[in-house]
Amino acid sequence: MLRARIAVLVSGGGTNLQALIDCQARGELPHGVLSLVVADKAGIGAIERAQCHDIACAVIPRREPGFEERVQKALTAYEIDMVVLAGFLGILSGDFIETFGKPIINIHPSLIPSFCGKGFYGLKVHQAALDYGVKVTGATVHFVNAIPDGGKIIAQKAVDILPGDTPETLQHRVMEQAEWKLLPAAAEQVARELVEKGKTTWNDRI
Ligand code: GAR
């Protein structure tokens, strides 16, 4: 069966990566195969998750020169068809996106267009939602283009903010109720579209 080869870019603990791994293990990612994890720094939890599940992992420090060229090389070497940003905290350049030329999707922990764009990442997003006083937040999966958090939206899910929430409690609720479900479902949707359009070459029966 043809499948889209997926690379996952990570910067942290990797709970969204874990959600993708669990989804694949349940057979709910039938059109994709997790083929590579790219960690943008050493020592992050996501690396261990990849290793535990025998997924190839490249550590490419984001702050070092040549980061994007090295990532691009790894994507080519692993014949990657699509990229998932799962808690990746860098911003990819327009050149990178154009050179790769295949779908890149991202999970963002708010309802875009609120609390998004440059400087909004991780707990800062939830702090901003609490500071503003909104009563509902959520998560968004979108295609990545040259505008940070500005690409076409694939899926969104709302999550209530509760009295007494801290950035940490809110982050956990948004992950549990929205991110860990939305991201794997969106990855499968994009992978299926690639397979149906004949844009994948990898066949797991060869
Ligand atoms: C997640 O909440 C993800 O949505 C967010 O970082 C966290 C990473 O957690 N991403 C961004 O803020 C991107 N702008 P994880 O490493 O446990 O998946």
Short mmCIF file of C-alpha atoms and ligand atoms in Angstrom, two decimals:
data_model
loop_
_atom_site.label_atom_id
_atom_site.label_comp_id
_atom_site.label_asym_id
_atom_site.label_seq_id
_atom_site.Cartn_x
_atom_site.Cartn_y
_atom_site.Cartn_z
CA MET A 1 0.00 0.00 0.00
CA LEU A 2 1.24 3.48 -0.83
CA ARG A 3 1.86 5.72 2.12
CA ALA A 4 3.14 9.23 2.68
CA ARG A 5 6.47 9.33 4.48
CA ILE A 6 6.16 11.79 7.35
CA ALA A 7 8.90 13.76 9.14
CA VAL A 8 8.05 15.30 12.50
CA LEU A 9 9.96 18.40 13.67
CA VAL A 10 10.10 18.87 17.44
CA SER A 11 11.61 21.21 20.04
CA GLY A 12 10.36 19.90 23.37
CA GLY A 13 8.76 17.14 25.37
CA GLY A 14 7.10 15.62 22.34
CA THR A 15 3.61 14.85 23.61
CA ASN A 16 2.21 15.68 20.18
CA LEU A 17 4.80 13.37 18.63
CA GLN A 18 3.60 10.71 21.08
CA ALA A 19 0.01 11.28 19.96
CA LEU A 20 1.12 10.65 16.36
CA ILE A 21 3.03 7.50 17.39
CA ASP A 22 0.02 6.19 19.35
CA CYS A 23 -2.30 6.96 16.45
CA GLN A 24 -0.07 4.99 14.06
CA ALA A 25 0.11 2.10 16.56
CA ARG A 26 -3.71 1.98 16.68
CA GLY A 27 -3.82 1.76 12.88
CA GLU A 28 -5.38 5.22 12.59
CA LEU A 29 -2.68 6.62 10.31
CA PRO A 30 -3.14 4.19 7.44
CA HIS A 31 -1.98 6.58 4.70
CA GLY A 32 1.14 7.80 6.50
CA VAL A 33 4.27 6.35 8.04
CA LEU A 34 6.31 8.17 10.66
CA SER A 35 9.74 7.99 9.05
CA LEU A 36 11.91 10.64 10.65
CA VAL A 37 11.98 12.88 13.72
CA VAL A 38 14.08 16.02 13.56
CA ALA A 39 14.90 17.47 16.98
CA ASP A 40 16.21 21.02 16.98
CA LYS A 41 18.24 20.55 20.14
CA ALA A 42 19.89 17.72 22.06
CA GLY A 43 18.43 16.28 25.24
CA ILE A 44 14.74 16.96 24.63
CA GLY A 45 12.09 14.40 25.60
CA ALA A 46 10.88 13.95 22.05
CA ILE A 47 14.16 12.22 21.09
CA GLU A 48 13.59 9.45 23.61
CA ARG A 49 10.04 8.96 22.35
CA ALA A 50 11.34 8.52 18.79
CA GLN A 51 14.06 6.11 19.91
CA CYS A 52 11.62 4.03 21.98
CA HIS A 53 9.53 3.49 18.87
CA ASP A 54 12.42 2.87 16.44
CA ILE A 55 11.84 6.02 14.44
CA ALA A 56 14.99 7.51 12.90
CA CYS A 57 15.95 10.69 14.70
CA ALA A 58 18.25 13.49 13.58
CA VAL A 59 19.39 16.12 16.07
CA ILE A 60 20.03 19.34 14.15
CA PRO A 61 20.58 22.35 16.44
CA ARG A 62 18.43 25.25 15.28
CA ARG A 63 20.81 27.92 16.54
CA GLU A 64 23.74 26.59 14.50
CA PRO A 65 24.49 27.91 11.00
CA GLY A 66 23.09 25.82 8.16
CA PHE A 67 20.10 24.52 10.16
CA GLU A 68 17.60 24.69 7.30
CA GLU A 69 20.03 23.23 4.74
CA ARG A 70 20.74 20.31 7.06
CA VAL A 71 17.02 19.68 7.66
CA GLN A 72 16.37 19.84 3.93
CA LYS A 73 19.13 17.26 3.33
CA ALA A 74 17.63 14.92 5.94
CA LEU A 75 14.15 15.27 4.38
CA THR A 76 15.59 14.37 0.99
CA ALA A 77 17.63 11.46 2.36
CA TYR A 78 14.53 9.96 4.02
CA GLU A 79 12.34 10.61 0.95
CA ILE A 80 9.89 12.61 3.04
CA ASP A 81 6.51 13.46 1.47
CA MET A 82 5.16 15.76 4.20
CA VAL A 83 6.32 17.45 7.38
CA VAL A 84 4.46 17.82 10.66
CA LEU A 85 5.57 20.55 13.07
CA ALA A 86 4.68 19.09 16.47
CA GLY A 87 5.78 21.60 19.08
CA PHE A 88 8.52 22.92 16.79
CA LEU A 89 9.29 26.40 18.09
CA GLY A 90 11.33 27.80 15.21
CA ILE A 91 10.02 29.69 12.19
CA LEU A 92 10.84 28.15 8.82
CA SER A 93 11.87 30.57 6.09
CA GLY A 94 9.91 31.08 2.89
CA ASP A 95 12.92 29.68 1.01
CA PHE A 96 12.82 26.48 3.03
CA ILE A 97 9.07 26.04 2.46
CA GLU A 98 9.44 26.68 -1.27
CA THR A 99 12.45 24.38 -1.70
CA PHE A 100 10.72 21.52 0.12
CA GLY A 101 7.66 22.07 -2.05
CA LYS A 102 5.47 19.54 -0.22
CA PRO A 103 2.91 19.96 2.56
CA ILE A 104 4.05 21.20 5.97
CA ILE A 105 1.45 21.32 8.74
CA ASN A 106 1.67 22.83 12.22
CA ILE A 107 -0.24 22.55 15.48
CA HIS A 108 -0.76 25.84 17.33
CA PRO A 109 -2.28 25.97 20.83
CA SER A 110 -4.93 28.65 20.24
CA LEU A 111 -7.85 29.37 17.95
CA ILE A 112 -6.05 31.18 15.13
CA PRO A 113 -6.21 34.18 14.44
CA SER A 114 -6.11 34.78 18.22
CA PHE A 115 -2.83 34.58 20.15
CA CYS A 116 -0.65 33.51 17.24
CA GLY A 117 2.26 34.70 15.12
CA LYS A 118 5.82 35.57 16.04
CA GLY A 119 6.49 35.33 19.80
CA PHE A 120 3.41 33.22 20.56
CA TYR A 121 4.56 29.72 21.43
CA GLY A 122 4.15 27.19 24.22
CA LEU A 123 3.00 28.56 27.58
CA LYS A 124 3.19 32.17 26.31
CA VAL A 125 0.10 31.48 24.19
CA HIS A 126 -1.91 30.31 27.20
CA GLN A 127 -0.63 33.17 29.37
CA ALA A 128 -1.81 35.62 26.68
CA ALA A 129 -5.26 34.01 26.54
CA LEU A 130 -5.57 34.20 30.35
CA ASP A 131 -4.33 37.82 30.42
CA TYR A 132 -6.89 38.79 27.79
CA GLY A 133 -9.65 37.08 29.72
CA VAL A 134 -11.14 35.01 26.89
CA LYS A 135 -13.44 32.24 28.10
CA VAL A 136 -12.74 29.85 25.24
CA THR A 137 -9.45 28.94 23.58
CA GLY A 138 -8.38 25.81 21.71
CA ALA A 139 -5.98 24.52 19.09
CA THR A 140 -5.53 24.87 15.35
CA VAL A 141 -3.82 22.72 12.73
CA HIS A 142 -2.87 24.65 9.62
CA PHE A 143 -0.66 24.47 6.56
CA VAL A 144 2.60 26.34 6.94
CA ASN A 145 3.42 29.25 4.66
CA ALA A 146 5.88 32.15 4.98
CA ILE A 147 3.60 34.00 7.43
CA PRO A 148 3.98 32.61 10.99
CA ASP A 149 0.72 30.77 11.83
CA GLY A 150 -0.77 32.32 8.67
CA GLY A 151 -1.40 29.30 6.42
CA LYS A 152 -4.74 27.75 5.48
CA ILE A 153 -6.55 26.22 8.46
CA ILE A 154 -7.15 22.45 8.35
CA ALA A 155 -8.90 21.90 11.69
CA GLN A 156 -9.76 23.67 14.94
CA LYS A 157 -11.19 22.64 18.27
CA ALA A 158 -12.43 24.89 21.07
CA VAL A 159 -11.57 24.28 24.74
CA ASP A 160 -13.14 26.06 27.73
CA ILE A 161 -11.04 28.17 30.06
CA LEU A 162 -12.00 27.47 33.67
CA PRO A 163 -11.82 29.70 36.75
CA GLY A 164 -8.44 29.32 38.45
CA ASP A 165 -6.66 28.14 35.32
CA THR A 166 -2.91 28.72 35.14
CA PRO A 167 -0.95 28.60 31.87
CA GLU A 168 0.09 25.06 32.83
CA THR A 169 -3.41 23.72 33.61
CA LEU A 170 -4.77 25.36 30.47
CA GLN A 171 -1.95 23.98 28.33
CA HIS A 172 -2.66 20.49 29.56
CA ARG A 173 -6.43 20.76 28.91
CA VAL A 174 -5.83 22.14 25.40
CA MET A 175 -3.42 19.31 24.65
CA GLU A 176 -5.70 16.60 26.02
CA GLN A 177 -8.99 17.87 24.58
CA ALA A 178 -7.71 19.28 21.30
CA GLU A 179 -4.08 18.93 20.17
CA TRP A 180 -3.55 15.20 20.68
CA LYS A 181 -6.68 14.44 18.64
CA LEU A 182 -6.54 17.16 16.00
CA LEU A 183 -2.93 16.72 14.92
CA PRO A 184 -2.98 12.97 14.16
CA ALA A 185 -6.34 13.31 12.38
CA ALA A 186 -5.02 16.17 10.25
CA ALA A 187 -1.81 14.26 9.47
CA GLU A 188 -3.88 11.31 8.25
CA GLN A 189 -6.10 13.61 6.17
CA VAL A 190 -3.12 15.26 4.43
CA ALA A 191 -1.35 11.90 3.96
CA ARG A 192 -4.51 10.41 2.41
CA GLU A 193 -4.80 13.34 0.02
CA LEU A 194 -1.17 12.87 -1.05
CA VAL A 195 -1.70 9.16 -1.67
CA GLU A 196 -4.93 9.78 -3.58
CA LYS A 197 -3.24 12.41 -5.77
CA GLY A 198 -0.38 9.98 -6.54
CA LYS A 199 2.15 12.23 -4.81
CA THR A 200 3.85 9.49 -2.82
CA THR A 201 6.26 6.85 -4.02
CA TRP A 202 6.90 4.70 -0.97
CA ASN A 203 5.19 1.32 -0.93
CA ASP A 204 5.30 -0.71 2.29
CA ARG A 205 4.74 -4.00 0.44
CA ILE A 206 7.94 -3.74 -1.63
C1 GAR B 1 2.29 22.28 22.17
O1 GAR B 1 1.31 22.85 23.00
C2 GAR B 1 2.24 22.92 20.79
O2 GAR B 1 0.96 23.23 20.37
C3 GAR B 1 3.05 24.17 21.04
O3 GAR B 1 4.12 23.77 21.86
C4 GAR B 1 3.69 22.65 22.66
C5 GAR B 1 4.67 21.53 22.48
O4 GAR B 1 4.39 20.43 23.29
N1 GAR B 1 3.47 24.74 19.80
C6 GAR B 1 3.59 26.04 19.60
O5 GAR B 1 3.38 26.86 20.46
C7 GAR B 1 3.98 26.45 18.19
N2 GAR B 1 3.75 27.84 17.97
P1 GAR B 1 4.93 18.97 22.95
O6 GAR B 1 6.44 19.08 22.71
O7 GAR B 1 4.64 18.19 24.22
O8 GAR B 1 4.19 18.43 21.76
#
